[in-house]
Amino acid sequence: MSVGALLSFSSTAFAAEESADSETKNVERIEVTGSRIPQSANVVSSSPISQVTAEEFKLSGTVRVEDLINDLPQVFAGQASTDSNGATGTATISLRGLGSQRTLVLINGRRMVMGSPLAGGIAADLNQIPVQLVKKVELLTGGASATYGSDAVAGVVNFIMDDEFEGVKVNYQHSFYDHHNDSGNDIAQANLDSGFPLAPSNIRDGHSNDFSIVMGGNLDGGKGNITVYATHRNIEAVTQNNRDISACALRGHAGDWSCGGSGTTPDAYVFTNDGSLDAFVDNGQFVPYDGRVYNYGPLNYFQRPDEQTTMGAFAHYTINDYLEFYSELGYMKDTSVAQIAQSGAFFVDTTFNCSNPLLTAAQYQVACADRGLGVNDSFDVTIAKRNVEGGPRQDDLQHINQRFVFGARGIINDDWNYDVSFNYGNVNMTEVYQNDMSNKAIANALNVIADPVTGQAVCAGNDPDCVPWDIYNPQNITQDQLDYLTLPLYSKGETVLREFNAYTTGDLTNYGIKTPWATLGPQVLLGYTHRSESLSFEPDKGYESGDGAGQGGPATAVDGSLTVDEYYTEVRVPLVEDVPFADNLNLDLGYRYSDYSTNINTNTYKVALGWDINSQIKLRGSYQKASRHANIRELYVSTGLALFDLDEDPCSGDTPSATLEQCARTGVTAAQYGNIMNNPAGQFNYLQGGNPDLQPERSKTVSFGFVYRPSWLDGLDFTVDYFDIDVKDAISNVPPSFIIDQCLATGDATFCDAIHRNANGSLWQGSGTSAGYVSATNINIGYEKRTGIDVNSNYVTDLPAGLGTLHLNLVGTYYDKFESQPVVGYDTIECAGKWGGDCGSPNPEWSHNLRTTWETPWLGMALSANWRHIGKVDDLNEVQNINAQNYIDLTAQFAVLEGGKITLGVNNAFDRNAPAVSSSSTGTNGNTYPSTYDALGRYVFLGVEYTF
């Protein structure tokens, strides 16, 4: 917790006991945090702070915290409601695009528990935050590890809750998406050319209902307050078949679209490595393979269904000036389902027996007789078959969170106060994965022979429960066959946070410690924190063995803990006050020492200067040295296969894009060259894993800027801040695509030794020890660097002729550098204004939000418009650039009765389509980036609120 926040507490809790002179000092302290003045915190802080108010949540119709926060220019999405394949069921954010693991999320200045034990879900889950209780959100994006500890390398997002509510407030909101699909564009034509159905012309879906009630009251003549709340929301799914952009898995680029898909098709595909058999099943025949693919897109979720309940309470009670108790209680239960296309036999290597009685005579002729084989012969084949007879894969994810904060605070004497608290949080996760298939069962059920006694089809193995899978006559596939093949998967896990925090703050003015040019002395904070975190993840045997055919590899167990003892201090020194050219000149210092249970010690510090030249101009700057210790998953997760996106293996296909010499560096033999199958779905294997020897990341953050509040235009403030964040020894893996590219280009063994092709030369076929993959486990890589400029402006003015009040707010960010260096000493990757390849999702140079609100004098009506601009991005691979995108959001609020309010709004009012990209592009869902762009169309909402 910052000095400013602590000092604002002391001035709030005990203002009634202090003199007028003391109150003057307290006003200055409050201004540092921006908590009691009409201006934003960003105007008065020595570090740049962006602020989102509760009113902004209402004007945007937000029922998920992530939806509003992700729209801010400084924020990039982590896990989101639009994720399906690989979803954790959580909502996370990434400041400056530095990763959610480097963004610290707080509630009332206190750390949140890890969101999920699942891979990719370790960051704080925004689903735990009740929207209706949010008073404001402050984003400190200049780095804050000295103030808040590890994980704040990119910055801090602090959700400040309304814990002083009086009365009863009831709220209900219904919302949905409304979209017109274009049946005449080139994407629709690609669907028609492939024989795939078009999306319906007009669609209204994704309905959500959100209920909440908040009750609060003061206690014992204002000595305390209790605020309680309960919320419930239900959000329906959106499937990709209902949007023109996602009706098929796109390949190519704008102006040259085609529908791709998966090579695992509903009709079984059977082939040998030597090409002597290369056919698919068609009406009892083996027909030469024609390159057909399966359109897996329509069943995938564009928006996951979600049901959530939260409840909790905030309370505080003052015994006397020396003792006030406070507590925060929170509970959340969230259930979400991620859905993707059916499972299947994903290019399984097995034995083809010519004696298989399931074969038709025509199939036997092509596969065996025509190739000189008899009924007693067998040979090795690869088989792909989509289980369209079964249902789509569904990952049912449930998270239950509990949060408790208990503390005491008060004054020690006229100059010192204290705060002692215990913060506990835990998350219990359960996962049920339905409709996947067992690799082991598939192999058994495909290895079919004739029973020597009855002549009936039986499995050749020793599994007495095995039921032969009749892929050669799919109309004969029975429920018994599916029951044998289907493998339900289960996992559970828990994350726990225990944090003890104690600090004291003091004002040294009365000790005579102050500069000759200031009337106030330094304010000092001294504190200690003990934090313990643990994570356990327990997958069942099916998960852990990698037996799930549609999983891309095994899910490995994790069981680890991490503790840290931290000693920290902050000092604010008023250097100069009330002299020409310096109304105020304040120096902020901070230091934190952290001692981890891994025998690693870190030091972080900050220096910040705020110079109010006069009432109109403020200059500010800061330097911060921070560190981030590896989290539990980064340290301890076991190695296992996972998937990464790649347009193509450069060494695959009949005419590979890489030369034989280059491909040989990656392990391709001369016989394999030109005969390696590319994955039509654009997914390849890599080996992931933790590393207990990881060293802490080191970062340096520099920021400087100015605040301008012109006297000639009352109500305007304008801030510009430069930021430079440099993270060295970044904890990550070297991108597998980078490894492949460097091996092809240089032949460096550092990269080439990490590429492991299977017997077919593939990087995606096979399972277990027979799989091909790229090794990319966690290491300390090169660096991440972000430089740019933040622009914030607010303007409030009364309109002439009594026409009400006009509010304007601008938040914008420009990125000059968005650099990554995957390996020390190698080339950097510049992603500012880029997307695709190693840059992944779009990283626009400039983005902004501009909201204009008119508070009319009539019937409590307010009208608001928000312009969201996302700048253009160029393709790193120089294939398809993405134009700038602009969205207009419109909202109207009306006061009704006494204490009532109706809010009606539409976001993306003109139903702008999201830009389409190839489905094999990294990080996409539905051929676009739905966490960056509005992919679902026009969002309509109606909310009713009543307070009494």
CSV table of N, CA and C in Angstrom, one decimal, residues 738-859:
chain,number,residue,atom,x,y,z
A,738,PHE,N,10.2,-19.3,-33.4
A,738,PHE,CA,11.5,-18.7,-33.5
A,738,PHE,C,12.6,-19.7,-33.6
A,739,ILE,N,12.4,-20.8,-32.8
A,739,ILE,CA,13.4,-21.9,-32.8
A,739,ILE,C,13.5,-22.5,-34.2
A,740,ILE,N,12.4,-22.8,-34.8
A,740,ILE,CA,12.4,-23.3,-36.2
A,740,ILE,C,13.1,-22.4,-37.2
A,741,ASP,N,12.7,-21.1,-37.1
A,741,ASP,CA,13.2,-20.1,-38.1
A,741,ASP,C,14.7,-20.0,-37.9
A,742,GLN,N,15.2,-19.9,-36.7
A,742,GLN,CA,16.6,-19.7,-36.5
A,742,GLN,C,17.4,-21.0,-36.9
A,743,CYS,N,16.9,-22.1,-36.6
A,743,CYS,CA,17.6,-23.4,-37.1
A,743,CYS,C,17.7,-23.4,-38.6
A,744,LEU,N,16.6,-23.1,-39.3
A,744,LEU,CA,16.6,-23.1,-40.7
A,744,LEU,C,17.6,-22.1,-41.3
A,745,ALA,N,17.7,-20.9,-40.6
A,745,ALA,CA,18.5,-19.8,-41.1
A,745,ALA,C,20.0,-20.0,-40.8
A,746,THR,N,20.3,-20.5,-39.6
A,746,THR,CA,21.7,-20.5,-39.1
A,746,THR,C,22.3,-21.9,-38.9
A,747,GLY,N,21.4,-22.9,-38.6
A,747,GLY,CA,22.0,-24.2,-38.3
A,747,GLY,C,22.6,-24.3,-36.9
A,748,ASP,N,22.3,-23.2,-36.1
A,748,ASP,CA,22.9,-23.2,-34.7
A,748,ASP,C,22.3,-24.3,-33.9
A,749,ALA,N,23.2,-25.1,-33.3
A,749,ALA,CA,22.8,-26.3,-32.5
A,749,ALA,C,21.9,-25.9,-31.4
A,750,THR,N,22.1,-24.7,-30.9
A,750,THR,CA,21.2,-24.2,-29.8
A,750,THR,C,19.8,-24.3,-30.1
A,751,PHE,N,19.4,-24.1,-31.4
A,751,PHE,CA,18.0,-24.2,-31.8
A,751,PHE,C,17.7,-25.5,-32.5
A,752,CYS,N,18.6,-26.0,-33.3
A,752,CYS,CA,18.4,-27.3,-34.0
A,752,CYS,C,18.2,-28.5,-33.1
A,753,ASP,N,19.0,-28.5,-32.0
A,753,ASP,CA,18.9,-29.6,-31.0
A,753,ASP,C,17.5,-29.6,-30.3
A,754,ALA,N,16.8,-28.5,-30.4
A,754,ALA,CA,15.5,-28.5,-29.7
A,754,ALA,C,14.4,-29.0,-30.6
A,755,ILE,N,14.7,-29.3,-31.8
A,755,ILE,CA,13.6,-29.8,-32.8
A,755,ILE,C,13.7,-31.3,-32.9
A,756,HIS,N,12.6,-32.0,-32.6
A,756,HIS,CA,12.6,-33.4,-32.5
A,756,HIS,C,11.4,-33.9,-33.5
A,757,ARG,N,11.8,-34.4,-34.6
A,757,ARG,CA,10.8,-34.9,-35.6
A,757,ARG,C,10.5,-36.4,-35.3
A,758,ASN,N,9.3,-36.8,-35.6
A,758,ASN,CA,9.0,-38.2,-35.4
A,758,ASN,C,9.5,-39.0,-36.6
A,759,ALA,N,9.1,-40.3,-36.6
A,759,ALA,CA,9.5,-41.2,-37.7
A,759,ALA,C,9.1,-40.8,-39.1
A,760,ASN,N,8.0,-40.0,-39.1
A,760,ASN,CA,7.5,-39.5,-40.4
A,760,ASN,C,8.1,-38.1,-40.8
A,761,GLY,N,8.9,-37.6,-39.9
A,761,GLY,CA,9.4,-36.3,-40.1
A,761,GLY,C,8.5,-35.2,-39.6
A,762,SER,N,7.4,-35.6,-38.9
A,762,SER,CA,6.4,-34.6,-38.5
A,762,SER,C,6.7,-33.9,-37.2
A,763,LEU,N,6.1,-32.7,-37.0
A,763,LEU,CA,6.2,-32.0,-35.7
A,763,LEU,C,4.8,-32.0,-35.1
A,764,TRP,N,3.9,-32.8,-35.6
A,764,TRP,CA,2.5,-32.7,-35.0
A,764,TRP,C,1.9,-34.1,-34.9
A,765,GLN,N,2.4,-35.1,-35.7
A,765,GLN,CA,1.8,-36.4,-35.6
A,765,GLN,C,2.4,-37.2,-34.5
A,766,GLY,N,1.7,-38.3,-34.1
A,766,GLY,CA,2.1,-39.2,-33.1
A,766,GLY,C,1.7,-38.7,-31.7
A,767,SER,N,1.9,-39.6,-30.7
A,767,SER,CA,1.6,-39.3,-29.4
A,767,SER,C,2.6,-39.9,-28.5
A,768,GLY,N,2.7,-39.4,-27.2
A,768,GLY,CA,3.7,-39.9,-26.3
A,768,GLY,C,5.1,-39.9,-26.9
A,769,THR,N,5.8,-41.0,-26.8
A,769,THR,CA,7.2,-41.0,-27.2
A,769,THR,C,7.4,-41.0,-28.7
A,770,SER,N,6.3,-41.3,-29.4
A,770,SER,CA,6.3,-41.3,-30.9
A,770,SER,C,6.0,-39.9,-31.5
A,771,ALA,N,5.8,-38.9,-30.7
A,771,ALA,CA,5.3,-37.6,-31.2
A,771,ALA,C,6.5,-36.8,-31.6
A,772,GLY,N,6.3,-36.0,-32.6
A,772,GLY,CA,7.3,-34.9,-33.0
A,772,GLY,C,7.0,-33.7,-32.2
A,773,TYR,N,8.0,-32.9,-31.9
A,773,TYR,CA,7.8,-31.7,-31.1
A,773,TYR,C,9.0,-30.8,-31.2
A,774,VAL,N,8.8,-29.5,-30.7
A,774,VAL,CA,9.9,-28.6,-30.5
A,774,VAL,C,10.0,-28.4,-29.0
A,775,SER,N,11.2,-28.5,-28.4
A,775,SER,CA,11.4,-28.3,-27.0
A,775,SER,C,11.5,-26.8,-26.7
A,776,ALA,N,10.6,-26.3,-25.8
A,776,ALA,CA,10.6,-24.9,-25.4
A,776,ALA,C,10.2,-24.8,-24.0
A,777,THR,N,11.0,-25.2,-23.0
A,777,THR,CA,10.6,-25.1,-21.6
A,777,THR,C,11.0,-23.7,-21.1
A,778,ASN,N,10.6,-23.5,-19.8
A,778,ASN,CA,10.9,-22.1,-19.2
A,778,ASN,C,12.4,-21.9,-19.0
A,779,ILE,N,12.8,-20.7,-19.4
A,779,ILE,CA,14.2,-20.3,-19.1
A,779,ILE,C,14.1,-18.8,-18.9
A,780,ASN,N,15.3,-18.2,-18.5
A,780,ASN,CA,15.4,-16.8,-18.5
A,780,ASN,C,15.9,-16.4,-19.9
A,781,ILE,N,15.0,-15.8,-20.6
A,781,ILE,CA,15.3,-15.4,-22.0
A,781,ILE,C,15.9,-14.0,-22.1
A,782,GLY,N,15.9,-13.4,-23.2
A,782,GLY,CA,16.5,-12.1,-23.4
A,782,GLY,C,15.8,-11.0,-22.6
A,783,TYR,N,15.0,-10.2,-23.3
A,783,TYR,CA,14.4,-9.1,-22.6
A,783,TYR,C,13.1,-8.7,-23.3
A,784,GLU,N,12.2,-8.0,-22.6
A,784,GLU,CA,11.0,-7.3,-23.1
A,784,GLU,C,11.2,-5.8,-22.9
A,785,LYS,N,10.8,-5.1,-23.9
A,785,LYS,CA,10.9,-3.6,-23.7
A,785,LYS,C,9.7,-2.9,-24.3
A,786,ARG,N,9.1,-2.0,-23.5
A,786,ARG,CA,8.0,-1.2,-24.0
A,786,ARG,C,8.3,0.3,-23.7
A,787,THR,N,8.2,1.1,-24.8
A,787,THR,CA,8.4,2.5,-24.6
A,787,THR,C,7.2,3.2,-25.3
A,788,GLY,N,6.8,4.3,-24.8
A,788,GLY,CA,5.7,5.0,-25.5
A,788,GLY,C,5.2,6.2,-24.7
A,789,ILE,N,4.0,6.7,-25.0
A,789,ILE,CA,3.4,7.9,-24.4
A,789,ILE,C,2.0,7.6,-24.1
A,790,ASP,N,1.6,8.0,-22.8
A,790,ASP,CA,0.2,8.0,-22.4
A,790,ASP,C,-0.3,9.4,-22.4
A,791,VAL,N,-1.5,9.5,-22.9
A,791,VAL,CA,-2.2,10.8,-23.0
A,791,VAL,C,-3.6,10.7,-22.2
A,792,ASN,N,-3.8,11.5,-21.3
A,792,ASN,CA,-5.1,11.6,-20.5
A,792,ASN,C,-5.6,13.0,-20.5
A,793,SER,N,-6.9,13.2,-20.7
A,793,SER,CA,-7.5,14.5,-20.6
A,793,SER,C,-8.9,14.4,-20.1
A,794,ASN,N,-9.3,15.3,-19.2
A,794,ASN,CA,-10.6,15.5,-18.8
A,794,ASN,C,-11.1,16.9,-18.9
A,795,TYR,N,-12.3,17.1,-19.3
A,795,TYR,CA,-12.9,18.4,-19.4
A,795,TYR,C,-14.3,18.4,-19.0
A,796,VAL,N,-14.6,19.3,-18.0
A,796,VAL,CA,-16.0,19.4,-17.5
A,796,VAL,C,-16.4,20.9,-17.6
A,797,THR,N,-17.6,21.2,-18.2
A,797,THR,CA,-18.0,22.6,-18.3
A,797,THR,C,-19.5,22.6,-18.3
A,798,ASP,N,-20.0,23.7,-17.7
A,798,ASP,CA,-21.4,24.0,-17.8
A,798,ASP,C,-21.8,24.6,-19.1
A,799,LEU,N,-22.8,24.1,-19.7
A,799,LEU,CA,-23.2,24.6,-21.0
A,799,LEU,C,-24.0,25.9,-20.8
A,800,PRO,N,-24.0,26.8,-21.8
A,800,PRO,CA,-24.8,28.1,-21.7
A,800,PRO,C,-26.3,27.8,-21.7
A,801,ALA,N,-27.0,28.8,-21.2
A,801,ALA,CA,-28.5,28.8,-21.2
A,801,ALA,C,-29.0,27.7,-20.4
A,802,GLY,N,-28.3,27.2,-19.4
A,802,GLY,CA,-28.8,26.2,-18.5
A,802,GLY,C,-29.0,24.9,-19.2
A,803,LEU,N,-28.2,24.5,-20.2
A,803,LEU,CA,-28.4,23.3,-20.9
A,803,LEU,C,-27.7,22.1,-20.3
A,804,GLY,N,-27.2,22.2,-19.1
A,804,GLY,CA,-26.6,21.1,-18.4
A,804,GLY,C,-25.1,21.2,-18.4
A,805,THR,N,-24.5,20.0,-18.3
A,805,THR,CA,-23.0,19.9,-18.1
A,805,THR,C,-22.5,18.9,-19.1
A,806,LEU,N,-21.3,19.3,-19.7
A,806,LEU,CA,-20.7,18.5,-20.7
A,806,LEU,C,-19.4,17.9,-20.1
A,807,HIS,N,-19.2,16.6,-20.2
A,807,HIS,CA,-18.0,15.9,-19.7
A,807,HIS,C,-17.3,15.3,-20.9
A,808,LEU,N,-16.0,15.5,-21.0
A,808,LEU,CA,-15.2,14.8,-22.0
A,808,LEU,C,-14.0,14.1,-21.4
A,809,ASN,N,-13.7,12.9,-21.8
A,809,ASN,CA,-12.6,12.2,-21.2
A,809,ASN,C,-11.8,11.5,-22.4
A,810,LEU,N,-10.5,11.7,-22.4
A,810,LEU,CA,-9.7,11.0,-23.5
A,810,LEU,C,-8.6,10.2,-22.8
A,811,VAL,N,-8.5,9.0,-23.2
A,811,VAL,CA,-7.4,8.1,-22.7
A,811,VAL,C,-6.8,7.5,-24.0
A,812,GLY,N,-5.5,7.8,-24.2
A,812,GLY,CA,-4.8,7.2,-25.3
A,812,GLY,C,-3.4,6.8,-25.0
A,813,THR,N,-2.9,5.8,-25.8
A,813,THR,CA,-1.5,5.3,-25.6
A,813,THR,C,-0.9,5.1,-27.0
A,814,TYR,N,0.4,5.6,-27.1
A,814,TYR,CA,1.2,5.4,-28.3
A,814,TYR,C,2.4,4.6,-27.9
A,815,TYR,N,2.6,3.5,-28.7
A,815,TYR,CA,3.8,2.7,-28.4
A,815,TYR,C,4.9,3.0,-29.5
A,816,ASP,N,6.0,3.3,-29.0
A,816,ASP,CA,7.2,3.5,-29.9
A,816,ASP,C,8.0,2.2,-30.0
A,817,LYS,N,8.1,1.5,-28.9
A,817,LYS,CA,8.8,0.2,-29.0
A,817,LYS,C,8.0,-0.8,-28.3
A,818,PHE,N,7.9,-2.0,-28.9
A,818,PHE,CA,7.2,-3.2,-28.3
A,818,PHE,C,8.1,-4.4,-28.6
A,819,GLU,N,9.3,-4.4,-28.0
A,819,GLU,CA,10.3,-5.3,-28.4
A,819,GLU,C,10.4,-6.6,-27.5
A,820,SER,N,10.8,-7.6,-28.1
A,820,SER,CA,11.1,-8.9,-27.4
A,820,SER,C,12.4,-9.4,-28.0
A,821,GLN,N,13.2,-10.0,-27.1
A,821,GLN,CA,14.4,-10.7,-27.5
A,821,GLN,C,14.3,-12.1,-27.0
A,822,PRO,N,14.0,-13.1,-27.8
A,822,PRO,CA,13.8,-14.4,-27.3
A,822,PRO,C,15.0,-15.1,-26.7
A,823,VAL,N,16.2,-14.7,-27.3
A,823,VAL,CA,17.5,-15.3,-26.8
A,823,VAL,C,18.5,-14.2,-26.7
A,824,VAL,N,19.2,-14.2,-25.6
A,824,VAL,CA,20.3,-13.2,-25.4
A,824,VAL,C,21.3,-13.2,-26.5
A,825,GLY,N,21.6,-12.1,-27.1
A,825,GLY,CA,22.5,-12.0,-28.2
A,825,GLY,C,22.0,-12.1,-29.5
A,826,TYR,N,20.7,-12.5,-29.7
A,826,TYR,CA,20.1,-12.7,-31.0
A,826,TYR,C,19.2,-11.5,-31.3
A,827,ASP,N,18.7,-11.5,-32.5
A,827,ASP,CA,17.9,-10.3,-33.0
A,827,ASP,C,16.7,-10.1,-32.1
A,828,THR,N,16.3,-8.9,-32.0
A,828,THR,CA,15.1,-8.6,-31.3
A,828,THR,C,13.9,-8.6,-32.3
A,829,ILE,N,12.7,-8.7,-31.8
A,829,ILE,CA,11.5,-8.7,-32.6
A,829,ILE,C,10.7,-7.5,-32.2
A,830,GLU,N,10.6,-6.6,-33.2
A,830,GLU,CA,9.8,-5.3,-32.9
A,830,GLU,C,8.4,-5.5,-33.3
A,831,CYS,N,7.5,-5.3,-32.3
A,831,CYS,CA,6.1,-5.6,-32.6
A,831,CYS,C,5.2,-4.3,-32.5
A,832,ALA,N,5.8,-3.1,-32.3
A,832,ALA,CA,4.9,-2.0,-32.2
A,832,ALA,C,4.3,-1.7,-33.6
A,833,GLY,N,3.0,-1.7,-33.6
A,833,GLY,CA,2.3,-1.6,-34.9
A,833,GLY,C,2.3,-2.8,-35.7
A,834,LYS,N,2.5,-4.0,-35.1
A,834,LYS,CA,2.6,-5.2,-35.8
A,834,LYS,C,1.7,-6.3,-35.3
A,835,TRP,N,1.5,-7.3,-36.1
A,835,TRP,CA,0.8,-8.5,-35.6
A,835,TRP,C,1.3,-9.7,-36.4
A,836,GLY,N,1.0,-10.9,-35.9
A,836,GLY,CA,1.3,-12.1,-36.7
A,836,GLY,C,2.7,-12.6,-36.4
A,837,GLY,N,3.0,-13.8,-36.8
A,837,GLY,CA,4.3,-14.4,-36.5
A,837,GLY,C,4.6,-14.4,-35.0
A,838,ASP,N,5.9,-14.1,-34.7
A,838,ASP,CA,6.3,-14.0,-33.3
A,838,ASP,C,5.7,-12.9,-32.5
A,839,CYS,N,5.0,-11.9,-33.2
A,839,CYS,CA,4.3,-10.8,-32.5
A,839,CYS,C,3.0,-11.3,-32.0
A,840,GLY,N,2.4,-12.3,-32.6
A,840,GLY,CA,1.1,-12.8,-32.1
A,840,GLY,C,0.0,-11.8,-32.4
A,841,SER,N,-0.8,-11.6,-31.4
A,841,SER,CA,-2.0,-10.7,-31.5
A,841,SER,C,-1.6,-9.3,-31.8
A,842,PRO,N,-2.6,-8.5,-32.3
A,842,PRO,CA,-2.3,-7.1,-32.7
A,842,PRO,C,-1.7,-6.2,-31.6
A,843,ASN,N,-0.7,-5.4,-32.0
A,843,ASN,CA,-0.1,-4.5,-31.0
A,843,ASN,C,-0.1,-3.1,-31.7
A,844,PRO,N,-1.2,-2.4,-31.7
A,844,PRO,CA,-1.3,-1.1,-32.4
A,844,PRO,C,-0.4,-0.1,-31.8
A,845,GLU,N,0.1,0.8,-32.6
A,845,GLU,CA,1.0,1.9,-32.1
A,845,GLU,C,0.1,2.9,-31.3
A,846,TRP,N,-1.1,3.2,-31.8
A,846,TRP,CA,-1.9,4.2,-31.2
A,846,TRP,C,-3.3,3.6,-31.0
A,847,SER,N,-3.9,3.8,-29.8
A,847,SER,CA,-5.3,3.4,-29.5
A,847,SER,C,-5.8,4.5,-28.5
A,848,HIS,N,-7.1,4.8,-28.6
A,848,HIS,CA,-7.6,5.7,-27.6
A,848,HIS,C,-9.1,5.4,-27.4
A,849,ASN,N,-9.6,5.9,-26.3
A,849,ASN,CA,-11.0,6.0,-26.0
A,849,ASN,C,-11.4,7.5,-25.7
A,850,LEU,N,-12.4,8.0,-26.4
A,850,LEU,CA,-12.9,9.3,-26.2
A,850,LEU,C,-14.4,9.3,-25.8
A,851,ARG,N,-14.7,9.6,-24.6
A,851,ARG,CA,-16.1,9.6,-24.2
A,851,ARG,C,-16.6,11.0,-23.9
A,852,THR,N,-17.8,11.3,-24.5
A,852,THR,CA,-18.4,12.6,-24.3
A,852,THR,C,-19.8,12.3,-23.6
A,853,THR,N,-20.1,13.0,-22.5
A,853,THR,CA,-21.3,12.8,-21.8
A,853,THR,C,-22.0,14.1,-21.6
A,854,TRP,N,-23.2,14.2,-21.9
A,854,TRP,CA,-24.0,15.4,-21.7
A,854,TRP,C,-25.1,15.1,-20.6
A,855,GLU,N,-24.9,15.8,-19.5
A,855,GLU,CA,-25.9,15.7,-18.4
A,855,GLU,C,-26.9,16.8,-18.6
A,856,THR,N,-28.1,16.4,-19.1
A,856,THR,CA,-29.1,17.4,-19.5
A,856,THR,C,-29.8,17.9,-18.2
A,857,PRO,N,-30.5,19.0,-18.3
A,857,PRO,CA,-31.3,19.5,-17.2
A,857,PRO,C,-32.7,18.9,-17.1
A,858,TRP,N,-32.9,18.0,-18.0
A,858,TRP,CA,-34.3,17.5,-18.1
A,858,TRP,C,-34.4,16.0,-17.6
A,859,LEU,N,-35.2,15.9,-16.5
A,859,LEU,CA,-35.6,14.6,-16.0
A,859,LEU,C,-34.5,13.7,-15.7
